[in-house]
Amino acid sequence: MKKIFYIVLILILTACGSTSTEFDKNLTKWNESGVSHYRFQLVVGCFCPFSDINPLTIEVKDNQVLSMMGANGVEILDTDPLYPLLMNYATVDNLFTWTTDVLANADEVEVTYDATYGFPDNISVDYIEEAIDDEIGVRISNFEVLE
Protein backbone atom coordinates (compact mmCIF):
# COMPACT_ATOMS: atom_id res chain seq x y z
CA MET A 1 0.00 0.00 0.00
CA LYS A 2 2.83 2.39 0.87
CA LYS A 3 4.50 1.70 -2.47
CA ILE A 4 1.32 2.69 -4.36
CA PHE A 5 1.05 5.88 -2.32
CA TYR A 6 4.62 6.90 -3.20
CA ILE A 7 4.13 6.11 -6.87
CA VAL A 8 0.97 8.24 -6.98
CA LEU A 9 2.71 11.05 -5.08
CA ILE A 10 5.65 11.03 -7.50
CA LEU A 11 3.29 11.13 -10.48
CA ILE A 12 1.38 14.07 -9.01
CA LEU A 13 4.54 16.02 -8.21
CA THR A 14 6.00 15.31 -11.63
CA ALA A 15 2.82 16.51 -13.31
CA CYS A 16 2.82 19.73 -11.29
CA GLY A 17 6.47 20.35 -12.02
CA SER A 18 5.95 19.81 -15.72
CA THR A 19 3.19 22.44 -15.82
CA SER A 20 5.34 24.89 -13.89
CA THR A 21 8.37 24.23 -16.09
CA GLU A 22 6.35 24.76 -19.27
CA PHE A 23 4.85 27.95 -17.83
CA ASP A 24 8.27 29.27 -16.75
CA LYS A 25 9.88 28.40 -20.09
CA ASN A 26 7.17 30.27 -22.00
CA LEU A 27 7.17 33.25 -19.64
CA THR A 28 10.91 33.55 -20.23
CA LYS A 29 10.38 33.27 -23.98
CA TRP A 30 7.80 36.09 -23.85
CA ASN A 31 9.99 38.31 -21.65
CA GLU A 32 13.00 37.79 -23.92
CA SER A 33 11.01 38.49 -27.10
CA GLY A 34 11.12 42.23 -26.49
CA VAL A 35 7.63 42.68 -27.91
CA SER A 36 6.07 45.81 -26.42
CA HIS A 37 3.51 46.88 -29.04
CA TYR A 38 1.04 44.31 -30.33
CA ARG A 39 -2.54 43.59 -31.33
CA PHE A 40 -4.55 40.39 -30.99
CA GLN A 41 -8.04 38.98 -30.97
CA LEU A 42 -9.43 37.62 -27.74
CA VAL A 43 -12.33 35.22 -27.33
CA VAL A 44 -13.57 34.49 -23.83
CA GLY A 45 -15.93 31.54 -23.69
CA CYS A 46 -17.99 31.09 -20.57
CA PHE A 47 -21.46 31.56 -19.15
CA CYS A 48 -20.75 35.30 -19.12
CA PRO A 49 -22.70 38.40 -20.11
CA PHE A 50 -20.23 39.47 -22.79
CA SER A 51 -20.24 36.58 -25.26
CA ASP A 52 -21.96 38.79 -27.85
CA ILE A 53 -18.92 41.10 -28.10
CA ASN A 54 -16.50 38.25 -28.96
CA PRO A 55 -14.00 38.41 -30.49
CA LEU A 56 -12.43 41.48 -28.97
CA THR A 57 -9.60 43.21 -30.80
CA ILE A 58 -7.06 44.59 -28.35
CA GLU A 59 -4.03 46.79 -28.97
CA VAL A 60 -1.34 47.03 -26.29
CA LYS A 61 1.77 49.18 -26.03
CA ASP A 62 4.20 49.06 -23.11
CA ASN A 63 1.74 46.85 -21.21
CA GLN A 64 -1.01 49.49 -21.47
CA VAL A 65 -4.25 48.83 -23.35
CA LEU A 66 -4.52 51.41 -26.14
CA SER A 67 -7.84 50.11 -27.43
CA MET A 68 -10.30 47.29 -26.83
CA MET A 69 -12.96 46.87 -29.50
CA GLY A 70 -15.86 44.46 -29.42
CA ALA A 71 -16.93 42.50 -32.50
CA ASN A 72 -19.81 44.95 -32.78
CA GLY A 73 -17.29 47.76 -33.43
CA VAL A 74 -17.92 49.45 -30.10
CA GLU A 75 -14.91 50.38 -27.99
CA ILE A 76 -14.85 48.93 -24.47
CA LEU A 77 -13.95 51.81 -22.16
CA ASP A 78 -12.72 51.72 -18.57
CA THR A 79 -16.19 52.94 -17.52
CA ASP A 80 -17.79 49.73 -18.85
CA PRO A 81 -18.81 47.37 -16.01
CA LEU A 82 -17.11 44.47 -17.86
CA TYR A 83 -13.80 46.29 -18.23
CA PRO A 84 -12.20 45.06 -14.96
CA LEU A 85 -13.02 41.44 -15.83
CA LEU A 86 -11.77 41.77 -19.41
CA MET A 87 -8.53 43.32 -18.17
CA ASN A 88 -7.56 39.88 -16.80
CA TYR A 89 -6.93 38.87 -20.42
CA ALA A 90 -6.21 42.23 -22.12
CA THR A 91 -2.39 42.13 -22.08
CA VAL A 92 0.02 39.23 -22.32
CA ASP A 93 1.40 40.11 -18.89
CA ASN A 94 -2.13 40.04 -17.44
CA LEU A 95 -2.71 36.68 -19.14
CA PHE A 96 0.38 35.24 -17.47
CA THR A 97 -0.77 36.62 -14.10
CA TRP A 98 -4.26 35.15 -14.56
CA THR A 99 -2.79 31.83 -15.71
CA THR A 100 -0.63 31.68 -12.57
CA ASP A 101 -3.76 32.18 -10.48
CA VAL A 102 -5.81 29.50 -12.21
CA LEU A 103 -2.94 27.00 -12.19
CA ALA A 104 -2.79 27.44 -8.41
CA ASN A 105 -6.53 27.48 -7.69
CA ALA A 106 -8.57 25.63 -10.31
CA ASP A 107 -9.25 21.90 -10.32
CA GLU A 108 -8.39 21.47 -14.00
CA VAL A 109 -6.41 23.73 -16.32
CA GLU A 110 -5.13 23.15 -19.84
CA VAL A 111 -2.81 25.73 -21.37
CA THR A 112 -1.15 25.89 -24.76
CA TYR A 113 1.45 28.47 -25.63
CA ASP A 114 2.34 30.34 -28.80
CA ALA A 115 5.35 28.64 -30.37
CA THR A 116 7.00 31.90 -31.46
CA TYR A 117 6.48 34.28 -28.54
CA GLY A 118 5.51 31.99 -25.66
CA PHE A 119 2.30 33.71 -24.53
CA PRO A 120 -0.67 31.55 -23.45
CA ASP A 121 -2.83 31.25 -26.57
CA ASN A 122 -5.46 28.82 -25.36
CA ILE A 123 -6.48 28.37 -21.73
CA SER A 124 -9.29 26.07 -20.58
CA VAL A 125 -10.24 26.26 -16.92
CA ASP A 126 -12.59 24.19 -14.80
CA TYR A 127 -12.52 25.85 -11.40
CA ILE A 128 -14.57 23.16 -9.62
CA GLU A 129 -14.52 19.76 -11.28
CA GLU A 130 -18.03 18.70 -10.27
CA ALA A 131 -19.68 22.12 -10.67
CA ILE A 132 -21.75 23.15 -13.66
CA ASP A 133 -21.25 26.44 -15.53
CA ASP A 134 -17.96 27.42 -13.86
CA GLU A 135 -15.72 26.68 -16.85
CA ILE A 136 -13.99 29.39 -18.83
CA GLY A 137 -11.97 29.32 -22.01
CA VAL A 138 -9.66 32.06 -23.25
CA ARG A 139 -8.26 32.01 -26.77
CA ILE A 140 -5.78 34.42 -28.35
CA SER A 141 -5.54 34.59 -32.14
CA ASN A 142 -4.28 36.87 -34.91
CA PHE A 143 -1.40 38.07 -32.75
CA GLU A 144 0.47 40.80 -34.57
CA VAL A 145 3.62 42.64 -33.52
CA LEU A 146 3.33 46.37 -34.25
CA GLU A 147 6.22 48.81 -34.62
PDB file of C-alpha atoms in Angstrom:
ATOM      1  CA  MET A   1       0.000   0.000   0.000  1.00  0.00           C
ATOM      2  CA  LYS A   2       2.834   2.390   0.873  1.00  0.00           C
ATOM      3  CA  LYS A   3       4.497   1.698  -2.466  1.00  0.00           C
ATOM      4  CA  ILE A   4       1.325   2.693  -4.364  1.00  0.00           C
ATOM      5  CA  PHE A   5       1.054   5.880  -2.319  1.00  0.00           C
ATOM      6  CA  TYR A   6       4.617   6.904  -3.195  1.00  0.00           C
ATOM      7  CA  ILE A   7       4.130   6.105  -6.875  1.00  0.00           C
ATOM      8  CA  VAL A   8       0.972   8.238  -6.982  1.00  0.00           C
ATOM      9  CA  LEU A   9       2.712  11.046  -5.080  1.00  0.00           C
ATOM     10  CA  ILE A  10       5.652  11.029  -7.504  1.00  0.00           C
ATOM     11  CA  LEU A  11       3.291  11.126 -10.481  1.00  0.00           C
ATOM     12  CA  ILE A  12       1.383  14.067  -9.011  1.00  0.00           C
ATOM     13  CA  LEU A  13       4.543  16.024  -8.208  1.00  0.00           C
ATOM     14  CA  THR A  14       6.000  15.306 -11.632  1.00  0.00           C
ATOM     15  CA  ALA A  15       2.818  16.506 -13.312  1.00  0.00           C
ATOM     16  CA  CYS A  16       2.824  19.734 -11.285  1.00  0.00           C
ATOM     17  CA  GLY A  17       6.471  20.348 -12.017  1.00  0.00           C
ATOM     18  CA  SER A  18       5.950  19.812 -15.723  1.00  0.00           C
ATOM     19  CA  THR A  19       3.195  22.440 -15.824  1.00  0.00           C
ATOM     20  CA  SER A  20       5.340  24.887 -13.892  1.00  0.00           C
ATOM     21  CA  THR A  21       8.366  24.227 -16.090  1.00  0.00           C
ATOM     22  CA  GLU A  22       6.348  24.764 -19.268  1.00  0.00           C
ATOM     23  CA  PHE A  23       4.850  27.951 -17.831  1.00  0.00           C
ATOM     24  CA  ASP A  24       8.272  29.270 -16.751  1.00  0.00           C
ATOM     25  CA  LYS A  25       9.877  28.396 -20.089  1.00  0.00           C
ATOM     26  CA  ASN A  26       7.172  30.269 -22.002  1.00  0.00           C
ATOM     27  CA  LEU A  27       7.168  33.250 -19.640  1.00  0.00           C
ATOM     28  CA  THR A  28      10.911  33.554 -20.225  1.00  0.00           C
ATOM     29  CA  LYS A  29      10.380  33.271 -23.983  1.00  0.00           C
ATOM     30  CA  TRP A  30       7.802  36.094 -23.846  1.00  0.00           C
ATOM     31  CA  ASN A  31       9.995  38.312 -21.654  1.00  0.00           C
ATOM     32  CA  GLU A  32      13.002  37.785 -23.920  1.00  0.00           C
ATOM     33  CA  SER A  33      11.008  38.490 -27.101  1.00  0.00           C
ATOM     34  CA  GLY A  34      11.124  42.234 -26.489  1.00  0.00           C
ATOM     35  CA  VAL A  35       7.628  42.684 -27.909  1.00  0.00           C
ATOM     36  CA  SER A  36       6.068  45.807 -26.422  1.00  0.00           C
ATOM     37  CA  HIS A  37       3.506  46.879 -29.041  1.00  0.00           C
ATOM     38  CA  TYR A  38       1.044  44.311 -30.330  1.00  0.00           C
ATOM     39  CA  ARG A  39      -2.538  43.591 -31.332  1.00  0.00           C
ATOM     40  CA  PHE A  40      -4.546  40.389 -30.993  1.00  0.00           C
ATOM     41  CA  GLN A  41      -8.035  38.978 -30.969  1.00  0.00           C
ATOM     42  CA  LEU A  42      -9.431  37.620 -27.739  1.00  0.00           C
ATOM     43  CA  VAL A  43     -12.330  35.220 -27.329  1.00  0.00           C
ATOM     44  CA  VAL A  44     -13.574  34.495 -23.828  1.00  0.00           C
ATOM     45  CA  GLY A  45     -15.929  31.542 -23.686  1.00  0.00           C
ATOM     46  CA  CYS A  46     -17.987  31.090 -20.568  1.00  0.00           C
ATOM     47  CA  PHE A  47     -21.456  31.561 -19.154  1.00  0.00           C
ATOM     48  CA  CYS A  48     -20.751  35.300 -19.124  1.00  0.00           C
ATOM     49  CA  PRO A  49     -22.702  38.395 -20.113  1.00  0.00           C
ATOM     50  CA  PHE A  50     -20.225  39.467 -22.790  1.00  0.00           C
ATOM     51  CA  SER A  51     -20.243  36.578 -25.261  1.00  0.00           C
ATOM     52  CA  ASP A  52     -21.961  38.788 -27.854  1.00  0.00           C
ATOM     53  CA  ILE A  53     -18.925  41.097 -28.102  1.00  0.00           C
ATOM     54  CA  ASN A  54     -16.497  38.247 -28.963  1.00  0.00           C
ATOM     55  CA  PRO A  55     -14.003  38.410 -30.489  1.00  0.00           C
ATOM     56  CA  LEU A  56     -12.432  41.484 -28.969  1.00  0.00           C
ATOM     57  CA  THR A  57      -9.596  43.212 -30.801  1.00  0.00           C
ATOM     58  CA  ILE A  58      -7.059  44.592 -28.348  1.00  0.00           C
ATOM     59  CA  GLU A  59      -4.029  46.787 -28.972  1.00  0.00           C
ATOM     60  CA  VAL A  60      -1.342  47.027 -26.295  1.00  0.00           C
ATOM     61  CA  LYS A  61       1.772  49.180 -26.031  1.00  0.00           C
ATOM     62  CA  ASP A  62       4.204  49.060 -23.110  1.00  0.00           C
ATOM     63  CA  ASN A  63       1.742  46.850 -21.209  1.00  0.00           C
ATOM     64  CA  GLN A  64      -1.015  49.491 -21.465  1.00  0.00           C
ATOM     65  CA  VAL A  65      -4.245  48.830 -23.352  1.00  0.00           C
ATOM     66  CA  LEU A  66      -4.525  51.411 -26.140  1.00  0.00           C
ATOM     67  CA  SER A  67      -7.841  50.106 -27.434  1.00  0.00           C
ATOM     68  CA  MET A  68     -10.297  47.295 -26.832  1.00  0.00           C
ATOM     69  CA  MET A  69     -12.964  46.874 -29.496  1.00  0.00           C
ATOM     70  CA  GLY A  70     -15.864  44.458 -29.417  1.00  0.00           C
ATOM     71  CA  ALA A  71     -16.925  42.500 -32.503  1.00  0.00           C
ATOM     72  CA  ASN A  72     -19.808  44.953 -32.780  1.00  0.00           C
ATOM     73  CA  GLY A  73     -17.286  47.758 -33.429  1.00  0.00           C
ATOM     74  CA  VAL A  74     -17.923  49.454 -30.098  1.00  0.00           C
ATOM     75  CA  GLU A  75     -14.909  50.384 -27.988  1.00  0.00           C
ATOM     76  CA  ILE A  76     -14.852  48.930 -24.474  1.00  0.00           C
ATOM     77  CA  LEU A  77     -13.945  51.809 -22.162  1.00  0.00           C
ATOM     78  CA  ASP A  78     -12.721  51.720 -18.569  1.00  0.00           C
ATOM     79  CA  THR A  79     -16.191  52.937 -17.522  1.00  0.00           C
ATOM     80  CA  ASP A  80     -17.788  49.733 -18.852  1.00  0.00           C
ATOM     81  CA  PRO A  81     -18.807  47.367 -16.008  1.00  0.00           C
ATOM     82  CA  LEU A  82     -17.115  44.468 -17.858  1.00  0.00           C
ATOM     83  CA  TYR A  83     -13.801  46.294 -18.226  1.00  0.00           C
ATOM     84  CA  PRO A  84     -12.204  45.061 -14.964  1.00  0.00           C
ATOM     85  CA  LEU A  85     -13.021  41.440 -15.833  1.00  0.00           C
ATOM     86  CA  LEU A  86     -11.771  41.767 -19.408  1.00  0.00           C
ATOM     87  CA  MET A  87      -8.532  43.319 -18.169  1.00  0.00           C
ATOM     88  CA  ASN A  88      -7.564  39.883 -16.804  1.00  0.00           C
ATOM     89  CA  TYR A  89      -6.925  38.868 -20.423  1.00  0.00           C
ATOM     90  CA  ALA A  90      -6.213  42.228 -22.122  1.00  0.00           C
ATOM     91  CA  THR A  91      -2.395  42.126 -22.084  1.00  0.00           C
ATOM     92  CA  VAL A  92       0.021  39.234 -22.324  1.00  0.00           C
ATOM     93  CA  ASP A  93       1.403  40.113 -18.886  1.00  0.00           C
ATOM     94  CA  ASN A  94      -2.128  40.041 -17.443  1.00  0.00           C
ATOM     95  CA  LEU A  95      -2.714  36.676 -19.140  1.00  0.00           C
ATOM     96  CA  PHE A  96       0.379  35.241 -17.470  1.00  0.00           C
ATOM     97  CA  THR A  97      -0.773  36.616 -14.100  1.00  0.00           C
ATOM     98  CA  TRP A  98      -4.261  35.149 -14.557  1.00  0.00           C
ATOM     99  CA  THR A  99      -2.786  31.829 -15.714  1.00  0.00           C
ATOM    100  CA  THR A 100      -0.629  31.683 -12.566  1.00  0.00           C
ATOM    101  CA  ASP A 101      -3.759  32.182 -10.478  1.00  0.00           C
ATOM    102  CA  VAL A 102      -5.814  29.497 -12.214  1.00  0.00           C
ATOM    103  CA  LEU A 103      -2.942  27.003 -12.186  1.00  0.00           C
ATOM    104  CA  ALA A 104      -2.793  27.436  -8.409  1.00  0.00           C
ATOM    105  CA  ASN A 105      -6.531  27.481  -7.690  1.00  0.00           C
ATOM    106  CA  ALA A 106      -8.572  25.630 -10.312  1.00  0.00           C
ATOM    107  CA  ASP A 107      -9.254  21.900 -10.315  1.00  0.00           C
ATOM    108  CA  GLU A 108      -8.395  21.473 -13.995  1.00  0.00           C
ATOM    109  CA  VAL A 109      -6.407  23.729 -16.319  1.00  0.00           C
ATOM    110  CA  GLU A 110      -5.130  23.147 -19.839  1.00  0.00           C
ATOM    111  CA  VAL A 111      -2.806  25.726 -21.370  1.00  0.00           C
ATOM    112  CA  THR A 112      -1.155  25.886 -24.764  1.00  0.00           C
ATOM    113  CA  TYR A 113       1.455  28.474 -25.628  1.00  0.00           C
ATOM    114  CA  ASP A 114       2.339  30.344 -28.796  1.00  0.00           C
ATOM    115  CA  ALA A 115       5.352  28.641 -30.371  1.00  0.00           C
ATOM    116  CA  THR A 116       6.997  31.898 -31.456  1.00  0.00           C
ATOM    117  CA  TYR A 117       6.483  34.285 -28.544  1.00  0.00           C
ATOM    118  CA  GLY A 118       5.508  31.985 -25.665  1.00  0.00           C
ATOM    119  CA  PHE A 119       2.303  33.714 -24.527  1.00  0.00           C
ATOM    120  CA  PRO A 120      -0.667  31.551 -23.451  1.00  0.00           C
ATOM    121  CA  ASP A 121      -2.833  31.248 -26.566  1.00  0.00           C
ATOM    122  CA  ASN A 122      -5.462  28.820 -25.357  1.00  0.00           C
ATOM    123  CA  ILE A 123      -6.485  28.366 -21.735  1.00  0.00           C
ATOM    124  CA  SER A 124      -9.294  26.074 -20.582  1.00  0.00           C
ATOM    125  CA  VAL A 125     -10.237  26.264 -16.916  1.00  0.00           C
ATOM    126  CA  ASP A 126     -12.593  24.195 -14.798  1.00  0.00           C
ATOM    127  CA  TYR A 127     -12.523  25.852 -11.397  1.00  0.00           C
ATOM    128  CA  ILE A 128     -14.566  23.163  -9.622  1.00  0.00           C
ATOM    129  CA  GLU A 129     -14.519  19.758 -11.285  1.00  0.00           C
ATOM    130  CA  GLU A 130     -18.035  18.700 -10.275  1.00  0.00           C
ATOM    131  CA  ALA A 131     -19.677  22.121 -10.668  1.00  0.00           C
ATOM    132  CA  ILE A 132     -21.749  23.151 -13.659  1.00  0.00           C
ATOM    133  CA  ASP A 133     -21.245  26.436 -15.525  1.00  0.00           C
ATOM    134  CA  ASP A 134     -17.958  27.417 -13.864  1.00  0.00           C
ATOM    135  CA  GLU A 135     -15.720  26.676 -16.849  1.00  0.00           C
ATOM    136  CA  ILE A 136     -13.990  29.393 -18.832  1.00  0.00           C
ATOM    137  CA  GLY A 137     -11.968  29.317 -22.009  1.00  0.00           C
ATOM    138  CA  VAL A 138      -9.660  32.058 -23.250  1.00  0.00           C
ATOM    139  CA  ARG A 139      -8.256  32.014 -26.771  1.00  0.00           C
ATOM    140  CA  ILE A 140      -5.778  34.423 -28.353  1.00  0.00           C
ATOM    141  CA  SER A 141      -5.542  34.594 -32.141  1.00  0.00           C
ATOM    142  CA  ASN A 142      -4.284  36.874 -34.912  1.00  0.00           C
ATOM    143  CA  PHE A 143      -1.401  38.071 -32.749  1.00  0.00           C
ATOM    144  CA  GLU A 144       0.472  40.805 -34.573  1.00  0.00           C
ATOM    145  CA  VAL A 145       3.621  42.640 -33.516  1.00  0.00           C
ATOM    146  CA  LEU A 146       3.334  46.371 -34.247  1.00  0.00           C
ATOM    147  CA  GLU A 147       6.223  48.806 -34.624  1.00  0.00           C
TER     148      GLU A 147
END
